[in-house]
mmCIF file of N, CA and C in Angstrom:
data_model
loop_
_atom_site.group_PDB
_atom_site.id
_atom_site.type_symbol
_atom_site.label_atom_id
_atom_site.label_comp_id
_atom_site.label_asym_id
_atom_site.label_seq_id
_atom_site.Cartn_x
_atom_site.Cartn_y
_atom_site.Cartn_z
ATOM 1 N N UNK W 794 154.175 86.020 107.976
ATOM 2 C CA UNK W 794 155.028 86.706 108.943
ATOM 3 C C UNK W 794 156.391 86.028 108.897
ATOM 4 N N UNK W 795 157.481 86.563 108.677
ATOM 5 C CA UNK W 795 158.593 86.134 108.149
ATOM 6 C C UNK W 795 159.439 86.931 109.254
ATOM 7 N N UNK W 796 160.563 86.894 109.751
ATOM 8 C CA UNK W 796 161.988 87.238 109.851
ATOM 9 C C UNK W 796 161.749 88.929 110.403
ATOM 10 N N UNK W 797 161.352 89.404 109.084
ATOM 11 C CA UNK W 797 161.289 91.326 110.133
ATOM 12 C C UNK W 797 159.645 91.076 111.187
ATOM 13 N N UNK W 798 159.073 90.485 110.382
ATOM 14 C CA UNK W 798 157.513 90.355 111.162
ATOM 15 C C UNK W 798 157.193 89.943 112.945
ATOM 16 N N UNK W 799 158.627 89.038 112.906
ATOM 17 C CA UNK W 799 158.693 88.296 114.382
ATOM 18 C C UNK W 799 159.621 89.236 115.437
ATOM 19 N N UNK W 800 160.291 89.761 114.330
ATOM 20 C CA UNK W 800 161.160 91.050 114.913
ATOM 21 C C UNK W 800 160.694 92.325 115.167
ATOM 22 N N UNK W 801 159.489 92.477 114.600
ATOM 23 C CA UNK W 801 158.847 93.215 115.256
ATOM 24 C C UNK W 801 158.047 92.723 116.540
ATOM 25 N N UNK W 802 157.394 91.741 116.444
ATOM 26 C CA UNK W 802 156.495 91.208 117.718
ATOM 27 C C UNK W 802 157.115 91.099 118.794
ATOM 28 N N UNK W 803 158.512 90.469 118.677
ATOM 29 C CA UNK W 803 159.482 90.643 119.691
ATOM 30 C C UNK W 803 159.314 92.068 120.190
ATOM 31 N N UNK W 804 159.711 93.176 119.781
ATOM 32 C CA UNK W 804 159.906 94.390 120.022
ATOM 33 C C UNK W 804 158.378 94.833 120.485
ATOM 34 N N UNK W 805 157.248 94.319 119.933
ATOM 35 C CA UNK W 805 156.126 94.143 120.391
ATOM 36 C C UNK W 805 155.784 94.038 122.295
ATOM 37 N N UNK W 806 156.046 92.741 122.411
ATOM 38 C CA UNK W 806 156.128 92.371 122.840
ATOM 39 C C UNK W 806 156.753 92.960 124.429
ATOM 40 N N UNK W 807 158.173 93.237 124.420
ATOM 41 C CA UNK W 807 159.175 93.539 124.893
ATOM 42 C C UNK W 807 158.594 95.497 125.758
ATOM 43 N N UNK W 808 157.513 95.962 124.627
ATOM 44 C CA UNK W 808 156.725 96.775 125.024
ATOM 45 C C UNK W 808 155.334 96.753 125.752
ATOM 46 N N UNK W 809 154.836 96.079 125.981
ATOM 47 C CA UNK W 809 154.064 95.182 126.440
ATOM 48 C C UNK W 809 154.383 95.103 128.092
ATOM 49 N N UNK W 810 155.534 94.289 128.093
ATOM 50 C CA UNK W 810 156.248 93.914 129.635
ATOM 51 C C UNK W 810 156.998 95.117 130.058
ATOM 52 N N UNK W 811 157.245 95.982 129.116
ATOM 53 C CA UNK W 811 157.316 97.271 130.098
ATOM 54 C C UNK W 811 155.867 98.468 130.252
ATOM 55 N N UNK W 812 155.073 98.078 129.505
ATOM 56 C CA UNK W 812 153.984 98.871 130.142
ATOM 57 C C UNK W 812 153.129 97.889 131.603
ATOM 58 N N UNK W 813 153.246 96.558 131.445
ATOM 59 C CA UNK W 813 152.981 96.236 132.344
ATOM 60 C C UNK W 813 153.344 96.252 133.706
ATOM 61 N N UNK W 814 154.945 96.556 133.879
ATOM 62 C CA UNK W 814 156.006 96.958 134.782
ATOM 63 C C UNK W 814 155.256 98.333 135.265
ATOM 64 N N UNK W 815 154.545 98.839 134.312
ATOM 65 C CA UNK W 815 154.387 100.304 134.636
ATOM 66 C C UNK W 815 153.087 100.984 135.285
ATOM 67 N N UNK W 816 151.653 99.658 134.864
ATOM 68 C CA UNK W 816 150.680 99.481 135.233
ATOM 69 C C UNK W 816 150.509 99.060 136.867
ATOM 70 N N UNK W 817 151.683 98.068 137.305
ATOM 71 C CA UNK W 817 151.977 97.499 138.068
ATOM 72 C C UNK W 817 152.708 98.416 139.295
ATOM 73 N N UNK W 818 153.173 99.150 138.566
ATOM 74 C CA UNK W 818 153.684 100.329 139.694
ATOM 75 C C UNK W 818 152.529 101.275 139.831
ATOM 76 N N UNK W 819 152.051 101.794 139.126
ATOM 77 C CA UNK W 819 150.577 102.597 138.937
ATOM 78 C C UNK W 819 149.752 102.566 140.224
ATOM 79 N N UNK W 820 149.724 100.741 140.151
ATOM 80 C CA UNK W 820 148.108 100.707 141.011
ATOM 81 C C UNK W 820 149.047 99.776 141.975
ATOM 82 N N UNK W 821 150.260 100.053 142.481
ATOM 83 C CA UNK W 821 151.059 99.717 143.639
ATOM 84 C C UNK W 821 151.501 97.977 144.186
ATOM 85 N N UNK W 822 151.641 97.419 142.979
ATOM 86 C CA UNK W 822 151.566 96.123 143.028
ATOM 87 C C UNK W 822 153.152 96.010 142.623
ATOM 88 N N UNK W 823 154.032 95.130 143.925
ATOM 89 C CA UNK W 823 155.309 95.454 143.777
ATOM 90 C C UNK W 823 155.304 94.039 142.564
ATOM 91 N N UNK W 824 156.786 94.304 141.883
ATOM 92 C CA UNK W 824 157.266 93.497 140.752
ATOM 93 C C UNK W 824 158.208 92.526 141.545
ATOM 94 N N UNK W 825 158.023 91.212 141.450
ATOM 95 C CA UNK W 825 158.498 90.051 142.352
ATOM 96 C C UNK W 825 159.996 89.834 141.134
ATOM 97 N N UNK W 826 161.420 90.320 141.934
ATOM 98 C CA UNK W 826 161.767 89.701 140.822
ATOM 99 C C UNK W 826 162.631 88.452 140.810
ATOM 100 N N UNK W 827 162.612 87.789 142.031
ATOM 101 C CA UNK W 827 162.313 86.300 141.379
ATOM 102 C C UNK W 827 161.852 85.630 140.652
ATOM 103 N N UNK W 828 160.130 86.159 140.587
ATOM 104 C CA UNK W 828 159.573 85.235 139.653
ATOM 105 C C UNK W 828 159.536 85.749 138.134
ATOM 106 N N UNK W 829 159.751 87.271 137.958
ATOM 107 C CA UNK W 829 160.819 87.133 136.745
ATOM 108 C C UNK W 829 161.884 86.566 136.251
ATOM 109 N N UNK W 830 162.642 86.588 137.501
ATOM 110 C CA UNK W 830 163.807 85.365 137.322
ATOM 111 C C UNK W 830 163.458 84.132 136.619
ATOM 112 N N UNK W 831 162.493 83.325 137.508
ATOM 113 C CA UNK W 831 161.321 82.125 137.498
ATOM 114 C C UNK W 831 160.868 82.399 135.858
ATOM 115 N N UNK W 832 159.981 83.396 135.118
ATOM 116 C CA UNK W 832 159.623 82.884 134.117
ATOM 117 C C UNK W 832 160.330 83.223 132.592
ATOM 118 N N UNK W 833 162.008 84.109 132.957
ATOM 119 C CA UNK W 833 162.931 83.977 132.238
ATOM 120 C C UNK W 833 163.213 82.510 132.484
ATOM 121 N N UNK W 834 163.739 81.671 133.442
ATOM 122 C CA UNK W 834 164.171 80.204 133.012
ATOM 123 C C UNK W 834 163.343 79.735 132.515
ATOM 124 N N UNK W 835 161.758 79.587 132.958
ATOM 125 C CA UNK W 835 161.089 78.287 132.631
ATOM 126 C C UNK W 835 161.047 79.127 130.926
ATOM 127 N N UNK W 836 161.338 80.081 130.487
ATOM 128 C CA UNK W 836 161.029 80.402 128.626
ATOM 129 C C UNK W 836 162.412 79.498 128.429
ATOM 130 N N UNK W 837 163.207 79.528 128.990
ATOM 131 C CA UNK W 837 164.511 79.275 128.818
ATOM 132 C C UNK W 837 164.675 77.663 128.448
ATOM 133 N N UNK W 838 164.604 77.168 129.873
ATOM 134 C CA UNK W 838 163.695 75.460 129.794
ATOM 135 C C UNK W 838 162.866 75.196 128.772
ATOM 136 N N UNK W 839 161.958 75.553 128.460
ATOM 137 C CA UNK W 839 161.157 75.170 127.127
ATOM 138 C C UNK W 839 161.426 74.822 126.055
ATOM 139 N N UNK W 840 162.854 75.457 125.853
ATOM 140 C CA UNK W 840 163.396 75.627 124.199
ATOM 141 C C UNK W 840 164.445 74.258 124.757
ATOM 142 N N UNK W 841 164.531 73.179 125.672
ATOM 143 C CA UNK W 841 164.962 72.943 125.573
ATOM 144 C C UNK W 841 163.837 70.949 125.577
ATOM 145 N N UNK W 842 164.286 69.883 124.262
ATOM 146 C CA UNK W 842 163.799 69.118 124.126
ATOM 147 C C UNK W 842 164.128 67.796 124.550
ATOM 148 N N UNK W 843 163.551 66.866 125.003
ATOM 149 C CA UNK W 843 164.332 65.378 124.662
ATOM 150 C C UNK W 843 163.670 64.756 123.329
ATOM 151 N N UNK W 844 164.393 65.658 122.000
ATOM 152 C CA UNK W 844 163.316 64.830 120.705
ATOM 153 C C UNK W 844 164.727 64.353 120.064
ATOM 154 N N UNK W 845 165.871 63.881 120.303
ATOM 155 C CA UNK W 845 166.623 63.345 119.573
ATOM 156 C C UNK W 845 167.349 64.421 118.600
ATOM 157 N N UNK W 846 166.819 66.059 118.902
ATOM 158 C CA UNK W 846 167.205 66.655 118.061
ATOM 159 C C UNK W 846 168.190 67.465 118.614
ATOM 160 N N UNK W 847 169.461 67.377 119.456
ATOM 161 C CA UNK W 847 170.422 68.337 120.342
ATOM 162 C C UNK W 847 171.402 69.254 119.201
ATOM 163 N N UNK W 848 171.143 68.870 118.708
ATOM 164 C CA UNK W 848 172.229 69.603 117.363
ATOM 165 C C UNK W 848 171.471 70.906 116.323
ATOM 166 N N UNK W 849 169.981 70.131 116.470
ATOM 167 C CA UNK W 849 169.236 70.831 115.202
ATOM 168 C C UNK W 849 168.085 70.674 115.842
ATOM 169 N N UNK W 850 167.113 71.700 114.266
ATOM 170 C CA UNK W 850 166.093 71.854 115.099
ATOM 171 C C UNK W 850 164.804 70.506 114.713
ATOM 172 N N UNK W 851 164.104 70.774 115.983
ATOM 173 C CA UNK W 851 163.045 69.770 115.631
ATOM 174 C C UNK W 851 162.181 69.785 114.181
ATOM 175 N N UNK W 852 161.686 68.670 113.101
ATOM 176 C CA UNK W 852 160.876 69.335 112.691
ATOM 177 C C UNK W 852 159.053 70.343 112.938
ATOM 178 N N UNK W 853 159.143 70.109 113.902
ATOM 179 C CA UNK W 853 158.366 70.501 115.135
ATOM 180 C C UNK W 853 158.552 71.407 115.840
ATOM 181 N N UNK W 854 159.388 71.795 115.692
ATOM 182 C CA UNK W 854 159.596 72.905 116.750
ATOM 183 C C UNK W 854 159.420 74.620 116.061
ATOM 184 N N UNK W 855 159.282 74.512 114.578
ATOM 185 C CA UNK W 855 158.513 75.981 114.672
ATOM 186 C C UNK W 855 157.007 76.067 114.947
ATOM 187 N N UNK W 856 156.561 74.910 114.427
ATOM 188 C CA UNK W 856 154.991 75.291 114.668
ATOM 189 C C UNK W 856 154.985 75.038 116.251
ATOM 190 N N UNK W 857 155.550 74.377 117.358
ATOM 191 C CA UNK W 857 155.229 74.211 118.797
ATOM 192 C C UNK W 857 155.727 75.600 119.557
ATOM 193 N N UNK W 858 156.940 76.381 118.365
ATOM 194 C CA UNK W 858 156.960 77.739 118.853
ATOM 195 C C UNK W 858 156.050 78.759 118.721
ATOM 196 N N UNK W 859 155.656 78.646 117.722
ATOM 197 C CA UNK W 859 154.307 79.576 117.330
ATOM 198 C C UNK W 859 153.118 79.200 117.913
ATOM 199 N N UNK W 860 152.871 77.831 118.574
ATOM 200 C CA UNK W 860 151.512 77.910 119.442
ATOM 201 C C UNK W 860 152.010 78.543 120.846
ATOM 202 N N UNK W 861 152.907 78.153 121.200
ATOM 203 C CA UNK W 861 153.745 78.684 122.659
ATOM 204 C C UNK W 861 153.657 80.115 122.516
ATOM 205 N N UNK W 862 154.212 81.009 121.690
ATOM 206 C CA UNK W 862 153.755 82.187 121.761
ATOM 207 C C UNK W 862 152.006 82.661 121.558
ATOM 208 N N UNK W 863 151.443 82.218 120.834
ATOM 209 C CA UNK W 863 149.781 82.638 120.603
ATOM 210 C C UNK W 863 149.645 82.315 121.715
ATOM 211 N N UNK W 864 149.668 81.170 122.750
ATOM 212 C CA UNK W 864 149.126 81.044 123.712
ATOM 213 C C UNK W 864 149.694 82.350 124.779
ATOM 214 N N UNK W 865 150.968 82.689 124.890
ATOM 215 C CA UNK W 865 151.211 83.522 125.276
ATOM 216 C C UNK W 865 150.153 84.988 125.205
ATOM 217 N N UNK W 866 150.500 85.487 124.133
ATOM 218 C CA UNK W 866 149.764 86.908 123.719
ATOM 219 C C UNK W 866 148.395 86.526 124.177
ATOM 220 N N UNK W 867 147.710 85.271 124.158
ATOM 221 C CA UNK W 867 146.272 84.885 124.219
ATOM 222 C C UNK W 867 145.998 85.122 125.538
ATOM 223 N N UNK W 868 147.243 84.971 126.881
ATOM 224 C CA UNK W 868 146.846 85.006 128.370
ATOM 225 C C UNK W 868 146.925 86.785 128.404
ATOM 226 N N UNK W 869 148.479 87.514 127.778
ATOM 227 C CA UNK W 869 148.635 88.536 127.968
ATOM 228 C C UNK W 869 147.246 89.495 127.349
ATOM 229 N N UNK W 870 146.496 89.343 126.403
ATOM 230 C CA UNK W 870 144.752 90.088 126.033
ATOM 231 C C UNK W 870 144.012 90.051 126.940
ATOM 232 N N UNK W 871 144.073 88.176 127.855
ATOM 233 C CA UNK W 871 143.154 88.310 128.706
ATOM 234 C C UNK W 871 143.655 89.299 130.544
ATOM 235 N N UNK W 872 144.623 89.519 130.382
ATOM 236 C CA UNK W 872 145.079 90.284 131.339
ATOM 237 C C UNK W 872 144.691 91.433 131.306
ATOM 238 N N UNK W 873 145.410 92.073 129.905
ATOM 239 C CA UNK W 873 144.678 93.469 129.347
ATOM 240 C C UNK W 873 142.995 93.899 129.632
ATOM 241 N N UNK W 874 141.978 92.356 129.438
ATOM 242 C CA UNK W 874 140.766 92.659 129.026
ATOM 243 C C UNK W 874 140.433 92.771 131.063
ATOM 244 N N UNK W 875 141.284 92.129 131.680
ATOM 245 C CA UNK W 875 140.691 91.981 133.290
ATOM 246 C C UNK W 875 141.026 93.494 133.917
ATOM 247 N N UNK W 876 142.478 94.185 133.339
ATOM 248 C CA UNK W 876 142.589 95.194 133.896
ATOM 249 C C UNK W 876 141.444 96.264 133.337
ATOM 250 N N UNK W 877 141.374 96.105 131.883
ATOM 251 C CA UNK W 877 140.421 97.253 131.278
ATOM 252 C C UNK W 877 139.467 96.589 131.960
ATOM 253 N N UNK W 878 138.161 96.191 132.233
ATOM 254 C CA UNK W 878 137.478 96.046 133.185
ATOM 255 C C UNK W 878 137.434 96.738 134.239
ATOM 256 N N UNK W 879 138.659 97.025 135.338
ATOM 257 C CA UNK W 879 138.901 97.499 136.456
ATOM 258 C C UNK W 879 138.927 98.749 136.239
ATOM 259 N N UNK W 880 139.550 99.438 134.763
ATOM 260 C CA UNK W 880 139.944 100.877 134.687
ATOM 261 C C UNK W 880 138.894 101.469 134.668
ATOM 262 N N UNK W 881 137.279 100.844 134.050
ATOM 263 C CA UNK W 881 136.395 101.785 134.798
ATOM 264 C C UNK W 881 135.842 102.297 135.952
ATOM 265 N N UNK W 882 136.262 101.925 137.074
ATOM 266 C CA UNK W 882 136.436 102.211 138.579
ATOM 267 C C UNK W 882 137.386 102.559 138.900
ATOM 268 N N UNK W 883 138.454 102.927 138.437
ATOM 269 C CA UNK W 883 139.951 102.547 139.038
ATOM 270 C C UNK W 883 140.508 103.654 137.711
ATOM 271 N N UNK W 884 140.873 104.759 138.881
ATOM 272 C CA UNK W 884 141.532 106.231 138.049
ATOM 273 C C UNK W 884 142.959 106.279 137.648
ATOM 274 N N UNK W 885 143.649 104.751 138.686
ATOM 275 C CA UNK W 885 145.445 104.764 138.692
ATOM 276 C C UNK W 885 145.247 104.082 136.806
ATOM 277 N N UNK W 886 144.155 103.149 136.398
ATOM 278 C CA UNK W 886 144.381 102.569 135.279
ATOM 279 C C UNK W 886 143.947 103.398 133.960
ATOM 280 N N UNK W 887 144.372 103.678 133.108
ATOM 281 C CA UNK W 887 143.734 104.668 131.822
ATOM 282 C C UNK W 887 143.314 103.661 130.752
ATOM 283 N N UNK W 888 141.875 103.551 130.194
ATOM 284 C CA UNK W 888 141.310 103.172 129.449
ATOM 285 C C UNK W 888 141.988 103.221 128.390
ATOM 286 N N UNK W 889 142.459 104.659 128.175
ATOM 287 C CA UNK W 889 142.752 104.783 126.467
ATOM 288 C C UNK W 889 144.075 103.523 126.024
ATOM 289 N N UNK W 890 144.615 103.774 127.146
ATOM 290 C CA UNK W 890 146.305 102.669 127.155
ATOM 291 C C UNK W 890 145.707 101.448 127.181
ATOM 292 N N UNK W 891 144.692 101.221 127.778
ATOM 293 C CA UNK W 891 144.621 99.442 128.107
ATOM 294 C C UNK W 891 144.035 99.001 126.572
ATOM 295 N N UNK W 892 142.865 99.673 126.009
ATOM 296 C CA UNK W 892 142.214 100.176 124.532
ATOM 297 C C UNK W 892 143.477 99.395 123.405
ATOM 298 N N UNK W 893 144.506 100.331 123.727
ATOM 299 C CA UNK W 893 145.623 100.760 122.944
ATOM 300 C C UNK W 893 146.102 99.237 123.034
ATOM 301 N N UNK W 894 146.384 98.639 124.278
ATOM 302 C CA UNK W 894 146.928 97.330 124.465
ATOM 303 C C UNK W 894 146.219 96.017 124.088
ATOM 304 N N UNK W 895 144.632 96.041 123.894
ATOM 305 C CA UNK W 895 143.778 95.309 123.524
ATOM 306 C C UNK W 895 144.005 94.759 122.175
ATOM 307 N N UNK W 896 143.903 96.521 121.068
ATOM 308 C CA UNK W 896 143.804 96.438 119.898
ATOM 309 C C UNK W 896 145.232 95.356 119.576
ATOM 310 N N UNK W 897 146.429 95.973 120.352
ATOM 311 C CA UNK W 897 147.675 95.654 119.831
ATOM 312 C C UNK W 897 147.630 93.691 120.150
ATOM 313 N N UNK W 898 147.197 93.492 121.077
ATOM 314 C CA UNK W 898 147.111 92.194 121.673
ATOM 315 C C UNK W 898 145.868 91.442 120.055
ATOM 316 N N UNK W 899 144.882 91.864 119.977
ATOM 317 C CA UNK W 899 144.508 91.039 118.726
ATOM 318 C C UNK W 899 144.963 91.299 117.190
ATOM 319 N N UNK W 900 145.511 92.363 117.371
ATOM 320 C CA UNK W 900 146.830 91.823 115.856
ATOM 321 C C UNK W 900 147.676 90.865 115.970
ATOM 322 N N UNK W 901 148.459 90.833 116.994
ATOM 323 C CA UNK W 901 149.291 90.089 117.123
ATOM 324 C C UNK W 901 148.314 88.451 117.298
ATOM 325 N N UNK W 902 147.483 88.336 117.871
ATOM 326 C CA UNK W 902 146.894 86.975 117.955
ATOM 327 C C UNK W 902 146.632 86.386 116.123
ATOM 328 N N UNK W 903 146.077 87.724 115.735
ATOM 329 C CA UNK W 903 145.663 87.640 113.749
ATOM 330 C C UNK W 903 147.132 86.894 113.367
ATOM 331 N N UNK W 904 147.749 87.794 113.850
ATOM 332 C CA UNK W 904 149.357 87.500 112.891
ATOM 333 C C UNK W 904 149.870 86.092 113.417
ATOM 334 N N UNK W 905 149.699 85.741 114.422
ATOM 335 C CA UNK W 905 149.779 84.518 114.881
ATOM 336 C C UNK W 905 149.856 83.144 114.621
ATOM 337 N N UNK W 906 148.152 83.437 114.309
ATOM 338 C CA UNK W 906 147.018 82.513 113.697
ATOM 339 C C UNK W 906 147.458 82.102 112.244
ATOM 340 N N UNK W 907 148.086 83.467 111.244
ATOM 341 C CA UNK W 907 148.064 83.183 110.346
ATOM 342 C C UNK W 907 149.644 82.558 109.952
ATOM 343 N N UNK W 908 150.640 82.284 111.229
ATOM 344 C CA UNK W 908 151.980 81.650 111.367
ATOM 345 C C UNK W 908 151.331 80.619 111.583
ATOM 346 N N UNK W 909 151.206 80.373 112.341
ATOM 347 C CA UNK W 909 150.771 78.709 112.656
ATOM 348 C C UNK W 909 149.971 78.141 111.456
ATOM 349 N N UNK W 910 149.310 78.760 110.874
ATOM 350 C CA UNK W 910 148.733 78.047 109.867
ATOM 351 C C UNK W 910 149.749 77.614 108.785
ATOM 352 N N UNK W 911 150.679 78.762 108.407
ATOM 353 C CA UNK W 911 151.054 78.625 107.148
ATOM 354 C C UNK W 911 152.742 77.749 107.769
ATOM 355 N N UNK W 912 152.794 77.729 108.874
ATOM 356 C CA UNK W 912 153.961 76.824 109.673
ATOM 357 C C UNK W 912 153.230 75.292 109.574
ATOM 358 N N UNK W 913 152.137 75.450 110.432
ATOM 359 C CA UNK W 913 151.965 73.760 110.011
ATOM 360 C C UNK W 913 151.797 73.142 108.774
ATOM 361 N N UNK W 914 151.032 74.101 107.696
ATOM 362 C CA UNK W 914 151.202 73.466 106.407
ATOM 363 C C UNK W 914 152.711 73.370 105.732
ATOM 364 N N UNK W 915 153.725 74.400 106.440
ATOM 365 C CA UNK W 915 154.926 73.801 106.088
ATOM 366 C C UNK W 915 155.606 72.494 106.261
ATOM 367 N N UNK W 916 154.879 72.232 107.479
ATOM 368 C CA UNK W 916 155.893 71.517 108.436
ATOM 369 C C UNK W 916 155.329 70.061 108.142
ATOM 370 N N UNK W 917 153.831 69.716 107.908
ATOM 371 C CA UNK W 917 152.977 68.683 107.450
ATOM 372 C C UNK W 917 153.873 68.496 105.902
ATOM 373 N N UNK W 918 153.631 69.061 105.253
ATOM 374 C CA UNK W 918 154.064 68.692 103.638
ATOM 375 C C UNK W 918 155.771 67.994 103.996
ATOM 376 N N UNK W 919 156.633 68.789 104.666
ATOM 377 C CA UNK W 919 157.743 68.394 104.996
ATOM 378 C C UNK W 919 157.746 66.853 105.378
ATOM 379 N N UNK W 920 156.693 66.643 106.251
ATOM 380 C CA UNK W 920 156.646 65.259 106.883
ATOM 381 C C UNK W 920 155.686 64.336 106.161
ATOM 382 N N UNK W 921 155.282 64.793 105.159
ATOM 383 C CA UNK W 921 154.390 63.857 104.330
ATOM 384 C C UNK W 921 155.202 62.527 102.997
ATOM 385 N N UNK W 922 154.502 61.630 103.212
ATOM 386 C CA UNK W 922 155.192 60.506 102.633
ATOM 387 C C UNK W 922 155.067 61.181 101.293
ATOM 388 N N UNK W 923 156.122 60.550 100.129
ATOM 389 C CA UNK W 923 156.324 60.522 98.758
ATOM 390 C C UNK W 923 155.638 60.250 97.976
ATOM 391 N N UNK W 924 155.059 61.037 96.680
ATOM 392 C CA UNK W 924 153.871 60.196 96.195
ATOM 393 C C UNK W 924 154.323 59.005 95.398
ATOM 394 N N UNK W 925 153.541 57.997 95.287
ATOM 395 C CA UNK W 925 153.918 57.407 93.549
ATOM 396 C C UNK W 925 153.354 57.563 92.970
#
């Protein structure tokens, strides 16, 4: 997953928090937006380090971005999987959409999985001593 791949997940993503905006109005649960406020900074805060690196980036810091997001998508599935749960009792929620949001939630975990892997083996070799 390279450059258009993350640019899509973004856009992914970005769809995601507006169907949830939308789920949320559905079944009458107002949208606090402070604490949108609240978890735009703390994403905001995050990106920010005390590793000696203020100029550049950590060598660490793509693979600690790519677990930060999996963990992300990993809470947002289990949200998906608590509401689909509910949508079989509950007529404001539609199965087929939450379905739709499930599937989309474990690609993105696949595609993830397979960043972090091929990030830490970047990022390990990078930091690995010289042979003789």
């Amino acid at each position: 997953m390279e450059a258009k791949g993350l640019a899509d997940l973004a856009r992914q993503v970005d769809e995601d928090r507006a169907a949830l905006a939308q789920i949320m109005s559905d079944v009458d649960v107002p949208i606090s937006r402070s604490k949108v406020a609240m978890g735009w900074l703390a994403e905001k805060a995050g990106r920010l380090k005390p590793n000696g690196q203020v100029l550049s980036r950590s060598p660490l810091g793509d693979l600690l971005e790519t677990e930060a997001m999996l963990l992300g998508v990993e809470g947002k599935a289990a949200c998906w999987q608590t509401l689909r749960g509910l949508a079989d009792h509950d007529e404001r929620l539609s199965t087929a959409h939450l379905d739709a949001l499930l599937e989309r939630a474990a690609r993105q975990i696949a595609d993830l999985k397979t960043l972090r892997t091929t990030t830490a083996a970047r990022t390990l070799r990078s930091r690995a001593p010289a042979q003789r």
